Amino acid sequence: MVPHLFLDFDGVIHRSATRQLRESFSRVVKSNLDLPDLVINQLFSSIQAMPSPAALRATFEWLGITDVSRAVAQVHDCGPVGWQDQPDAEGIAKPILSLIQAAREEGMSVDVLSTAGSKSSRLTLALDALADFEVGRIAIQGRSKADPETYRLAVEAKDCSRPSQCVLVDDSVFAVSAACTAGVRGYLSTSDSHSADIMAGCRNWTVEEIKHEIFKNDA
């Protein structure tokens, strides 16, 4: 049996977040620079698995954007339009809730693995909505989700000696690849169509398919 399930926050728990952040990133870049959409999407995808504030700041500095702090804040706030939805009890997708419920019924622990800070109102909202399922949180601020060591530390945090007993669901191909390198079973699942540009042949699983695969293998 696989006893531990790790879920990404932006893009998995908050399913539409990656798309919204990508659109916000694009607005900020276009307001400062004349770059093609393809280049902007590739830039966003390249930093998607990195610690968000640090990666955004470094990228905007590299691009030569003058007011970097304002640009970072605009992306995180999805300015000027704001967040179109929130990961509350009504906003978390039913397939995600079904996966979490099934995992808990099978005795699996479920944790959100996120670079979001402890003061993130969206993350707090999601954890409150999932309180009945006793979903935990493993904080990885300052670490790259593209680094296999990040997942080794997550496994250690669960007092687990075998990474293969852990499953990660993430919407970043870099994160999933790093988790697999660390021995964790990783599943890529994204509703962000632009991510397909860098999937490099990786399968994009639906949440329903992941649920079936996890419990099929554990039967």
Coordinates of N, CA, C and O in Angstrom, one line a residue, residues 77 82 188:
D77 N -1.0 38.8 -7.0 CA -2.3 39.3 -6.8 C -3.2 39.1 -8.0 O -4.4 39.5 -8.0
G82 N -7.6 40.4 -10.5 CA -7.8 39.6 -9.3 C -8.1 38.2 -9.6 O -8.2 37.7 -10.7
L188 N 1.9 13.7 -13.4 CA 1.6 15.0 -14.0 C 0.2 15.2 -14.3 O -0.4 14.4 -15.0

